[in-house]
PDB file of C-alpha atoms and ligand atoms in Angstrom:
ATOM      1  CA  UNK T   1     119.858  76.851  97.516  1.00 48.00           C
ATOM      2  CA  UNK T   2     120.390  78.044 101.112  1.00 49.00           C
ATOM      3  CA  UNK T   3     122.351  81.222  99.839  1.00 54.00           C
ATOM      4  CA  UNK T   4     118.891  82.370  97.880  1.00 78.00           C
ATOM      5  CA  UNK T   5     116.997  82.342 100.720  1.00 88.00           C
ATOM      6  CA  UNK T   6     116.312  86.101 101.883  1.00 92.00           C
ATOM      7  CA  UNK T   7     117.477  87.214 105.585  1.00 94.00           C
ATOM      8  CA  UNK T   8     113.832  87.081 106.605  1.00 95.00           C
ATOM      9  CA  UNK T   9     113.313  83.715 105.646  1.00 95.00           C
ATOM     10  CA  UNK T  10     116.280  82.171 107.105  1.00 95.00           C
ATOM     11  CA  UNK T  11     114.839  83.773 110.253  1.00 97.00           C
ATOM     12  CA  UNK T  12     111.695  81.995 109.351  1.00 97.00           C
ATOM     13  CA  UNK T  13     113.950  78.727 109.038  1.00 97.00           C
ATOM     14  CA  UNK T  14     115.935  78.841 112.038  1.00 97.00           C
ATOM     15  CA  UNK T  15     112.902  79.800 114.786  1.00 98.00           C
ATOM     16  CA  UNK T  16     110.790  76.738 112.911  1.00 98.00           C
ATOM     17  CA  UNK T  17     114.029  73.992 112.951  1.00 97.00           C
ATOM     18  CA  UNK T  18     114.710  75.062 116.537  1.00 98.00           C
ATOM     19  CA  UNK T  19     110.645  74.978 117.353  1.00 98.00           C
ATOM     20  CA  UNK T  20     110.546  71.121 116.416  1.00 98.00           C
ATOM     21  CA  UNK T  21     113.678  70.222 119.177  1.00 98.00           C
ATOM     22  CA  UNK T  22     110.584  70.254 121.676  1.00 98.00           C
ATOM     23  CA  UNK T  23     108.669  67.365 119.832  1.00 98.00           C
ATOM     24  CA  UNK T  24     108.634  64.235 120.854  1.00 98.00           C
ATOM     25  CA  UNK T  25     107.676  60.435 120.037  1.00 98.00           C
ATOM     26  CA  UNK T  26     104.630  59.743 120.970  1.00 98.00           C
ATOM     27  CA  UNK T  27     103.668  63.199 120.835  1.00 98.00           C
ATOM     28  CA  UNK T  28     100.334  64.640 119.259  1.00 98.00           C
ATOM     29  CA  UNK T  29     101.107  68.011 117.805  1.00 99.00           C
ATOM     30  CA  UNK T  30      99.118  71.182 116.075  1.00 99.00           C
ATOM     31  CA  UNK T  31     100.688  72.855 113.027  1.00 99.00           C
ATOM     32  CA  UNK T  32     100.148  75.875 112.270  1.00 98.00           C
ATOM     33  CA  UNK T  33      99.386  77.799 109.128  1.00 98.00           C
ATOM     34  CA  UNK T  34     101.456  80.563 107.238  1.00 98.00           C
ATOM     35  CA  UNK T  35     105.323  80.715 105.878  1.00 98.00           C
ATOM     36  CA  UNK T  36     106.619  80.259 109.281  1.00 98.00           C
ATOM     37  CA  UNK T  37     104.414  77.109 109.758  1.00 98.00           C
ATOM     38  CA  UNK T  38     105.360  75.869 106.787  1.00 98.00           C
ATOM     39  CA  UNK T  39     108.992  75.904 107.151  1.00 97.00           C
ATOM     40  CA  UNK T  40     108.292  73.598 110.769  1.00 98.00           C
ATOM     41  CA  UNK T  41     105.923  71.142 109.007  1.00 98.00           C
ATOM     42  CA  UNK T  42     108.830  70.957 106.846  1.00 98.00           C
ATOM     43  CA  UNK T  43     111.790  70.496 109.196  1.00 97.00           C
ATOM     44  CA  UNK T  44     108.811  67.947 111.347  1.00 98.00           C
ATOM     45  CA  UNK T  45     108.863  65.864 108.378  1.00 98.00           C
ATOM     46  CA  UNK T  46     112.372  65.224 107.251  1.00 97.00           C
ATOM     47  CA  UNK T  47     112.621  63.972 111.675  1.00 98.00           C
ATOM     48  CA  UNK T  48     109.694  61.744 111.252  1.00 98.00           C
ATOM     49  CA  UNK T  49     111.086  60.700 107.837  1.00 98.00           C
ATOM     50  CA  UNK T  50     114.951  60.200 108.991  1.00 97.00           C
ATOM     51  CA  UNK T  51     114.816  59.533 112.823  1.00 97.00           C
ATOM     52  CA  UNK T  52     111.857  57.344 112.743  1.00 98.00           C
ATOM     53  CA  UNK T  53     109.624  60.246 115.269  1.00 98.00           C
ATOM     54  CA  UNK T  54     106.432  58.801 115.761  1.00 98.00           C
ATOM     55  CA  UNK T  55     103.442  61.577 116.102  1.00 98.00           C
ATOM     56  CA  UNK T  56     100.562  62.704 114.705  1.00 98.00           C
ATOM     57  CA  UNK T  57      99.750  66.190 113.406  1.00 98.00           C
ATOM     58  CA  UNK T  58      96.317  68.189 113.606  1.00 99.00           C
ATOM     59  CA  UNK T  59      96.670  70.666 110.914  1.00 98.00           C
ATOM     60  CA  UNK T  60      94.872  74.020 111.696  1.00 98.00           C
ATOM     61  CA  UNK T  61      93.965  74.579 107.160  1.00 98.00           C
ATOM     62  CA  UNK T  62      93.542  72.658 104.466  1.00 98.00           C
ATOM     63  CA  UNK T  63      96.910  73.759 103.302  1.00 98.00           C
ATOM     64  CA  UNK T  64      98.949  72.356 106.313  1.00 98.00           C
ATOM     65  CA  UNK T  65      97.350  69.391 106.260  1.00 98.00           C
ATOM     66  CA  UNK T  66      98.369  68.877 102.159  1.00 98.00           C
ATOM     67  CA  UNK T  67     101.647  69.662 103.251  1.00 98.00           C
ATOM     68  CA  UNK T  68     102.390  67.697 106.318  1.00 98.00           C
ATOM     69  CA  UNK T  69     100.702  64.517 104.456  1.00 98.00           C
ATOM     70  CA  UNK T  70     103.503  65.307 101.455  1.00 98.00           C
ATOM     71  CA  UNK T  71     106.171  65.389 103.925  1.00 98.00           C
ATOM     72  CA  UNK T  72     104.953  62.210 105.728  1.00 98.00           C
ATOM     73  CA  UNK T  73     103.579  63.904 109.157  1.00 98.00           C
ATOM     74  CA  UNK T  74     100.496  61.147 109.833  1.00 98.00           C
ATOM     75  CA  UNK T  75      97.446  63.660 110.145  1.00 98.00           C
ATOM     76  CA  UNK T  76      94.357  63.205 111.982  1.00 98.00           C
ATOM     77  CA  UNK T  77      91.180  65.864 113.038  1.00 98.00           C
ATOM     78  CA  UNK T  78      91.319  67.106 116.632  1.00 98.00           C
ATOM     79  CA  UNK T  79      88.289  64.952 117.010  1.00 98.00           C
ATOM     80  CA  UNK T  80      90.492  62.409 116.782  1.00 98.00           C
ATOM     81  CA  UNK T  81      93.036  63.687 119.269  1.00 98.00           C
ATOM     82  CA  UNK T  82      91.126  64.754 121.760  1.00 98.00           C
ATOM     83  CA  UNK T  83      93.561  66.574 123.312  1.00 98.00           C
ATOM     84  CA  UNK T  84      97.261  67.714 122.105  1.00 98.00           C
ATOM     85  CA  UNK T  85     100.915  67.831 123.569  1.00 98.00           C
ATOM     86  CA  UNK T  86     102.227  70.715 121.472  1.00 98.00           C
ATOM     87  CA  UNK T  87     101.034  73.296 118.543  1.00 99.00           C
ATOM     88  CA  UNK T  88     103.985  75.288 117.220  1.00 99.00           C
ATOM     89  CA  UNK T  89     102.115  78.166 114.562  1.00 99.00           C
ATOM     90  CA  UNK T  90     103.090  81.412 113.434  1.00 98.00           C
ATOM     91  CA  UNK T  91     102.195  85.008 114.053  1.00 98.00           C
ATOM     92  CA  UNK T  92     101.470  88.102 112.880  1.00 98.00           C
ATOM     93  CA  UNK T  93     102.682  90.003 115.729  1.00 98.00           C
ATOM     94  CA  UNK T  94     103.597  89.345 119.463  1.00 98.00           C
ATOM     95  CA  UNK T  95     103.722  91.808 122.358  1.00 98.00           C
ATOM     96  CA  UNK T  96     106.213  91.088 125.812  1.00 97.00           C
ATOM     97  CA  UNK T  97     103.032  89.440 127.121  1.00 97.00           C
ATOM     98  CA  UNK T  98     103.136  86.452 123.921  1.00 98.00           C
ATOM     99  CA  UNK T  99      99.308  88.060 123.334  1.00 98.00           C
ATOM    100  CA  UNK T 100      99.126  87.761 119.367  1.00 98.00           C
ATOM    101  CA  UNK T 101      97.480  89.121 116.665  1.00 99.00           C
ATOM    102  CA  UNK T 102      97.427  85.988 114.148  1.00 98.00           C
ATOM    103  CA  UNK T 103      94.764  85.402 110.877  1.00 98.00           C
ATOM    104  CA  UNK T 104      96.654  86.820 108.824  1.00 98.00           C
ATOM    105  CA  UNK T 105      96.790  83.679 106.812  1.00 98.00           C
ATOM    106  CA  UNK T 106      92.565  83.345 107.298  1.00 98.00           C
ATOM    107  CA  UNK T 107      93.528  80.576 109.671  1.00 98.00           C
ATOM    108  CA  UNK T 108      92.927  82.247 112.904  1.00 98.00           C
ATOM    109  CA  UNK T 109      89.591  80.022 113.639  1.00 98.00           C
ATOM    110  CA  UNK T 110      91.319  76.547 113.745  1.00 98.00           C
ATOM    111  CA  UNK T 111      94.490  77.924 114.862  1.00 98.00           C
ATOM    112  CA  UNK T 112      92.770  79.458 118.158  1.00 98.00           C
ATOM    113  CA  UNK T 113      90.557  76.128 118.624  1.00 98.00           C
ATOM    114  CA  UNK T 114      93.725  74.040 117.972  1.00 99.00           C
ATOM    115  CA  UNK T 115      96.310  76.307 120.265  1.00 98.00           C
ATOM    116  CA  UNK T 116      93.920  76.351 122.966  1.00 98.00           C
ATOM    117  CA  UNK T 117      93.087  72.226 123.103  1.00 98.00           C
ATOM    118  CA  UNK T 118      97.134  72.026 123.696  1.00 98.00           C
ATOM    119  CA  UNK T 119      99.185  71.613 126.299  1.00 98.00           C
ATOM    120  CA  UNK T 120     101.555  73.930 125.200  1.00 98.00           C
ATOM    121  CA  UNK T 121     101.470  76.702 122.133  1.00 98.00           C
ATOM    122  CA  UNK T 122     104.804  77.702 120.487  1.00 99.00           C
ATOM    123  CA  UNK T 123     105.362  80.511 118.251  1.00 99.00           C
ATOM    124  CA  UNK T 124     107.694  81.105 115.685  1.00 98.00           C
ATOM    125  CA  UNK T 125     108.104  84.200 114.221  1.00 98.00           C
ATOM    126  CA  UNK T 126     111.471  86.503 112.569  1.00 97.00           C
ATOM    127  CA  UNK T 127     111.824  89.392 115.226  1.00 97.00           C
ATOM    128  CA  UNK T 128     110.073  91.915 113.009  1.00 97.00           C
ATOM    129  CA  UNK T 129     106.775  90.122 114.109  1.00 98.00           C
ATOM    130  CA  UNK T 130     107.845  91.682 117.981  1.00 98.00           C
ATOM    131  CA  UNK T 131     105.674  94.712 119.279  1.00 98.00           C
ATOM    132  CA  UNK T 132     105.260  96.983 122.080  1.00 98.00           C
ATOM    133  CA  UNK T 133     101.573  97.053 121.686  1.00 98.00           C
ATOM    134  CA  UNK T 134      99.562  95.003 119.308  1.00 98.00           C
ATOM    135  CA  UNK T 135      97.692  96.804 116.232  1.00 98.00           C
ATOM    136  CA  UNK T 136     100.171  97.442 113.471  1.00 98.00           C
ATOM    137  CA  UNK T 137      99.173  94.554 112.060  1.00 98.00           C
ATOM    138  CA  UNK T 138      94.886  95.187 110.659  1.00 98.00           C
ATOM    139  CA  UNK T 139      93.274  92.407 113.256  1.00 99.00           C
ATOM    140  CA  UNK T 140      91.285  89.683 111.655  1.00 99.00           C
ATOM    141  CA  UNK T 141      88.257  89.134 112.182  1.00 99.00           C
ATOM    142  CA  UNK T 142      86.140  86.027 111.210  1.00 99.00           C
ATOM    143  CA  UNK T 143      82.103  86.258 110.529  1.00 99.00           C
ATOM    144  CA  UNK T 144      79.515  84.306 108.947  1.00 98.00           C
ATOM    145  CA  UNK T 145      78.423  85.044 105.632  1.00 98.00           C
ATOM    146  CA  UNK T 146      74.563  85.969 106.721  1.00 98.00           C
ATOM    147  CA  UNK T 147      74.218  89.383 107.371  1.00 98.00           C
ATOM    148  CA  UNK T 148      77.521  90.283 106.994  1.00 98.00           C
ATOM    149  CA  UNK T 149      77.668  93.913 106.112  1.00 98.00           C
ATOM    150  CA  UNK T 150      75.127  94.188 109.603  1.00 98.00           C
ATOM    151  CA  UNK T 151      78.226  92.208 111.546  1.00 98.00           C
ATOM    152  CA  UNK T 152      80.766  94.722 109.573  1.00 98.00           C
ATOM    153  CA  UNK T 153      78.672  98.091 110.958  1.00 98.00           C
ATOM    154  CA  UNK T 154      78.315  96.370 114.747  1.00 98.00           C
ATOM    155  CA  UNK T 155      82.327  96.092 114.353  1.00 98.00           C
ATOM    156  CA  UNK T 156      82.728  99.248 113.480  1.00 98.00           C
ATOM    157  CA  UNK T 157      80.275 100.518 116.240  1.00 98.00           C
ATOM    158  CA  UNK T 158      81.506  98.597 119.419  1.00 98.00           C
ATOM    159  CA  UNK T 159      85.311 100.247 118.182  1.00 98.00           C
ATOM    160  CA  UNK T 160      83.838 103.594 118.753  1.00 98.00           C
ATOM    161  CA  UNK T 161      84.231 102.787 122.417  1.00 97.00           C
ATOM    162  CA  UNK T 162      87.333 101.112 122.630  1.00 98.00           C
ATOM    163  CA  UNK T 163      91.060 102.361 122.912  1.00 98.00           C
ATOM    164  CA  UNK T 164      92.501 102.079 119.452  1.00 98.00           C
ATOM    165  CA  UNK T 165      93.842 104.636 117.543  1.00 98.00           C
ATOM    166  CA  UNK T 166      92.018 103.783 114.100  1.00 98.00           C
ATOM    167  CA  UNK T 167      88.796 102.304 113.255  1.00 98.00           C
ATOM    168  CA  UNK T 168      88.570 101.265 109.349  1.00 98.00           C
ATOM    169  CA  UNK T 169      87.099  97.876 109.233  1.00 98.00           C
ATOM    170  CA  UNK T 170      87.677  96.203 105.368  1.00 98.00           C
ATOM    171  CA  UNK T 171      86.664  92.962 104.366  1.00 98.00           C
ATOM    172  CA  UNK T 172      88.936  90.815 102.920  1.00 98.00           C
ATOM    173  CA  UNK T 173      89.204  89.975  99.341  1.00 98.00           C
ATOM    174  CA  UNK T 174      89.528  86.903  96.980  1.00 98.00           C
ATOM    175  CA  UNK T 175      89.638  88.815  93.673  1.00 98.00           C
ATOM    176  CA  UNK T 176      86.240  90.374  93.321  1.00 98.00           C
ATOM    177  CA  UNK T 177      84.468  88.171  95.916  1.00 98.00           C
ATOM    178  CA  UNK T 178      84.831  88.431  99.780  1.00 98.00           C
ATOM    179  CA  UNK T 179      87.895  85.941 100.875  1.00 98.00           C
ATOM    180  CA  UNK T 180      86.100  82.391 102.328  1.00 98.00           C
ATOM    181  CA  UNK T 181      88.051  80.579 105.029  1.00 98.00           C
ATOM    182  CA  UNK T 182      88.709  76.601 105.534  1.00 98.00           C
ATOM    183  CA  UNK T 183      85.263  76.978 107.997  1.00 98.00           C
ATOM    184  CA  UNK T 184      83.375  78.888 105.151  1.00 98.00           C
ATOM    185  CA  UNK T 185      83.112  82.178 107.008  1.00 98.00           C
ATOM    186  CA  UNK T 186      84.118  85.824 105.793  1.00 99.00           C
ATOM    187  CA  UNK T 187      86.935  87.866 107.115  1.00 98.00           C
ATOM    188  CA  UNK T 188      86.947  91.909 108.267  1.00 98.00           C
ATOM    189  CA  UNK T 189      90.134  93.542 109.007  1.00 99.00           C
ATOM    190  CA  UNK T 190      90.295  95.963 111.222  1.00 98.00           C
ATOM    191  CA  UNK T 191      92.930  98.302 110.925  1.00 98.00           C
ATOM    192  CA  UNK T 192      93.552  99.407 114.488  1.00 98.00           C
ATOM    193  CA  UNK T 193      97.293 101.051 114.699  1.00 98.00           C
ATOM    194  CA  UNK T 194      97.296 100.637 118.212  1.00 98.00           C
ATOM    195  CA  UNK T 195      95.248  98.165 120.515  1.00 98.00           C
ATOM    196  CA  UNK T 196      95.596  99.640 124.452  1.00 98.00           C
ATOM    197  CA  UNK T 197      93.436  96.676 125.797  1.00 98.00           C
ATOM    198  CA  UNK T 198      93.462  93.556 123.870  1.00 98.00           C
ATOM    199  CA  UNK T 199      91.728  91.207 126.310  1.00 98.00           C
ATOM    200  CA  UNK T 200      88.823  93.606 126.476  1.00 98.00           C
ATOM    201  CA  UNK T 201      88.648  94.341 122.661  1.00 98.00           C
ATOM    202  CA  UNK T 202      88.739  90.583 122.127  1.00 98.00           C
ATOM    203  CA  UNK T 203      85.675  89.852 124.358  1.00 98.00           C
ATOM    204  CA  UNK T 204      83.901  92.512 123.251  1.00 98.00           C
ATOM    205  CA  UNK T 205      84.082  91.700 119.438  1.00 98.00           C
ATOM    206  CA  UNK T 206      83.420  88.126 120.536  1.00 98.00           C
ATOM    207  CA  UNK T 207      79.818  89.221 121.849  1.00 98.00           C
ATOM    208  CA  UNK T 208      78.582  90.790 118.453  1.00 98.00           C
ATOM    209  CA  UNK T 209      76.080  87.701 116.985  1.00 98.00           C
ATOM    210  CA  UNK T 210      78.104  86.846 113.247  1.00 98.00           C
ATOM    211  CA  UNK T 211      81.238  86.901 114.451  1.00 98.00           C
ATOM    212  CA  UNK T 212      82.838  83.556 115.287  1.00 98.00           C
ATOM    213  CA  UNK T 213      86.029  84.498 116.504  1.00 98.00           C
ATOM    214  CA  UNK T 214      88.749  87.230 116.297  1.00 99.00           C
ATOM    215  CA  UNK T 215      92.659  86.846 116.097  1.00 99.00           C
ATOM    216  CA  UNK T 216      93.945  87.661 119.442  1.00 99.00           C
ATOM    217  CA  UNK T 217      95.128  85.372 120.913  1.00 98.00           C
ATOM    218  CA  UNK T 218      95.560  86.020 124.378  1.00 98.00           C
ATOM    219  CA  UNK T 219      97.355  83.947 127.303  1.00 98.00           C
ATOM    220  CA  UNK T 220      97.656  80.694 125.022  1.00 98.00           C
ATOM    221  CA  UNK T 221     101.090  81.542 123.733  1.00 98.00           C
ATOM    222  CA  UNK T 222     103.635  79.492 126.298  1.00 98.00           C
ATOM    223  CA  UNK T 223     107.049  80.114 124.259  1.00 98.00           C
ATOM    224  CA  UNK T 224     107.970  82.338 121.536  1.00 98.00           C
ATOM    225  CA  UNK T 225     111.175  81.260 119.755  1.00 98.00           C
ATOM    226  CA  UNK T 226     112.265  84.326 117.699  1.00 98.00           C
ATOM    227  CA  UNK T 227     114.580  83.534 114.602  1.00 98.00           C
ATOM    228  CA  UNK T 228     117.382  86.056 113.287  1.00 97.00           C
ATOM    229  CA  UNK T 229     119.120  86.300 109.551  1.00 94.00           C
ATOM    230  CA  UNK T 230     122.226  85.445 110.890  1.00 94.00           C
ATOM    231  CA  UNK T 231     121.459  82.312 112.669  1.00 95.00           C
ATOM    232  CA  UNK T 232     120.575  83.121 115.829  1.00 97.00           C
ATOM    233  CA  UNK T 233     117.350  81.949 117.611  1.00 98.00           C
ATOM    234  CA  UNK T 234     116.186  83.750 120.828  1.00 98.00           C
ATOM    235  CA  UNK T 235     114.094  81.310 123.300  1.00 98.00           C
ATOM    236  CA  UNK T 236     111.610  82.827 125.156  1.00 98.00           C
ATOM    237  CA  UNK T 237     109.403  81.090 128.436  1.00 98.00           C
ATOM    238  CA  UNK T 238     106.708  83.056 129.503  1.00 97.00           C
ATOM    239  CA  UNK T 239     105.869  80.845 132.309  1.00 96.00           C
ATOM    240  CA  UNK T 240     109.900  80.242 133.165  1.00 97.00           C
ATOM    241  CA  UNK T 241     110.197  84.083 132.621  1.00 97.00           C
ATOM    242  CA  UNK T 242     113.241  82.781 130.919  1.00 97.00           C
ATOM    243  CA  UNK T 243     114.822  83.814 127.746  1.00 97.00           C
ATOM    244  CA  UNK T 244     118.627  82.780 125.899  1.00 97.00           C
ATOM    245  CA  UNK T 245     119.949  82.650 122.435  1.00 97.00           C
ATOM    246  CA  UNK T 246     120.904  79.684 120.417  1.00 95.00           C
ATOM    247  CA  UNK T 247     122.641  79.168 116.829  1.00 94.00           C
ATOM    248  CA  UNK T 248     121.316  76.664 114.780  1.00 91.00           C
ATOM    249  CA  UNK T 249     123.521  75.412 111.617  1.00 81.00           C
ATOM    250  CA  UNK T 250     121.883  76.809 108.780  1.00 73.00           C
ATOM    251  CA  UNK T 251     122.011  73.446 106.309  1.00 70.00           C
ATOM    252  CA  UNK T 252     119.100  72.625 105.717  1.00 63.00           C
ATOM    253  CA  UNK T 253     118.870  69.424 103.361  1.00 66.00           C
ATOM    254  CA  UNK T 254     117.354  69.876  99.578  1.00 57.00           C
ATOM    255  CA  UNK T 255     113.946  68.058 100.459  1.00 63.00           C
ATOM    256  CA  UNK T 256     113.115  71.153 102.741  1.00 69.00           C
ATOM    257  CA  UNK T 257     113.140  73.544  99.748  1.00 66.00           C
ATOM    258  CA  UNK T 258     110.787  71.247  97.334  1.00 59.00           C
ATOM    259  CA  UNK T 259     107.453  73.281  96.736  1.00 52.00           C
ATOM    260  CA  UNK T 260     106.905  75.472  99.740  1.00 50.00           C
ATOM    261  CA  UNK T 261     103.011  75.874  99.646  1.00 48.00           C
ATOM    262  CA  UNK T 262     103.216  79.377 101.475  1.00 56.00           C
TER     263      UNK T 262
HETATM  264  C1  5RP U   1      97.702  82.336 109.626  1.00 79.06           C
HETATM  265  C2  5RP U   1      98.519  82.985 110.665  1.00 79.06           C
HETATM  266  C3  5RP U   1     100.005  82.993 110.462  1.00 79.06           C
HETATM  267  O1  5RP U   1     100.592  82.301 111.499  1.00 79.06           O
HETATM  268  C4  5RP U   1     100.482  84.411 110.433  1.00 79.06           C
HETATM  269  O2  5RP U   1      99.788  85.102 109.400  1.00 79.06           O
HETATM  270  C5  5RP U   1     101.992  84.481 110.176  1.00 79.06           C
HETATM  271  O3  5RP U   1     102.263  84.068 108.876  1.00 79.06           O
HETATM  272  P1  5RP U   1     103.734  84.017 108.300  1.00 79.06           P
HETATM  273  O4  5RP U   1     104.463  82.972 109.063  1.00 79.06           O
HETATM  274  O5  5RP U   1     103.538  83.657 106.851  1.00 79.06           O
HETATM  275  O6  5RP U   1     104.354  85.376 108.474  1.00 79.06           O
HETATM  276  O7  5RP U   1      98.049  83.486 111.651  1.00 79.06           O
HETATM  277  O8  5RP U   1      96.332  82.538 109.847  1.00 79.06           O
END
């Protein structure tokens, strides 16, 4: 099974079964959304299911949270938690700084709530997610559904002032009918190329009334653990300013491959 898996997914495998070394029993953990996320909720599981781990999980979308209760991760709602120990998620891209662009799986508005009410915030990503400078990646957006089309023009005016080297803003689609997130809210993607000051463009859009919240995440990432096709898993610390390479054995076990939901 493990020989059908493409490069980029074993790098997907080996940053996620690396990512859950840092859990612990007793621990309360966020899980992230996307294929990435997936693969850890997966790899979480089969250690709660075969060396007893005790946690709980927060999911950050209805999907995770299916998942992690089919792979026996006990789930409860961040109300419940309070406060967590860990969230390991995904990205869509990360810079040298660990500032993110993430949404890409219409997540971002849990993920960013989640990420921040944790201790720590690892990301796992195959090294084609790493960037000089965010904005390859079209940043999402979220907005409310009232008035959309006004939020959509407001986007598209605030960018006229900012440093990015393109401006389309597109909503995103479901078929024929605007894409609804977990939280009921619309996305806009805006297809920037190149973002010169995230932290600025990320208040800014955060001040326009209908949007809730946009997908950079910035100083929340602690540690981004970087996976490779051959193996190899690159450990970064942003507050150690540390970084070294492991190998993890690529076997995973046959229950990891049942039904991936991303
Ligand atoms: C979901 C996200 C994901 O973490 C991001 O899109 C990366 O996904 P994948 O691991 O599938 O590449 O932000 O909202």
């Amino acid at each position: 099974m493990a020989a059908e898996l493409s490069p980029i997914d074993k790098a997907k495998f080996v940053a996620a079964k690396r990512a859950v070394d840092f859990v612990q029993t007793g621990m309360k953990v966020g899980l992230g959304t996307g294929s990435t996320a997936a693969w850890m909720v997966r790899c979480l599981g089969e250690r709660v299911r075969e060396e007893g781990l005790r946690i709980v999980g927060v999911p950050t979308s209805m999907r995770t949270a299916e998942l992690a209760r089919q792979v026996g991760i006990p789930v409860v709602s961040l109300d419940e938690a309070k406060w967590l120990d860990l969230t390991i998620d995904g990205a869509d891209e990360f810079d040298t700084n660990l500032a993110l662009i993430k949404g890409g799986g219409a997540a971002l508005l849990q993920e960013k709530i989640v990420a921040t009410a944790s201790d720590q915030m690892i990301v796992i990503a195959d090294a084609a997610k790493e960037v000089v400078q965010l904005g390859g990646f079209p940043l999402p957006v979220e907005i409310i559904p009232f008035g959309w089309q006004t939020t959509k023009a407001l986007i598209e005016e605030v960018l006229v002032s900012m440093d990015v080297m393109g401006r389309d803003v597109t909503v995103r689609m479901n078929g024929a009918a605007p894409l609804v997130t977990d939280e009921a809210n619309y996305l806009v993607d805006l297809h920037l190329k190149r973002i010169a000051n995230p932290r600025q463009l990320a208040m800014v859009l955060n001040q326009i009334p209908g949007v809730v919240e946009n997908g950079l995440f910035i100083d929340i990432c602690d540690i981004v653990i970087i996976g490779h096709g051959d193996g190899r898993v690159t450990v970064r610390d942003i507050n150690a300013g540390s970084e070294h390479d492991d190998r993890i054995e690529f076997a995973p076990s046959a229950n990891i491959f049942a039904d991936l939901g991303d």
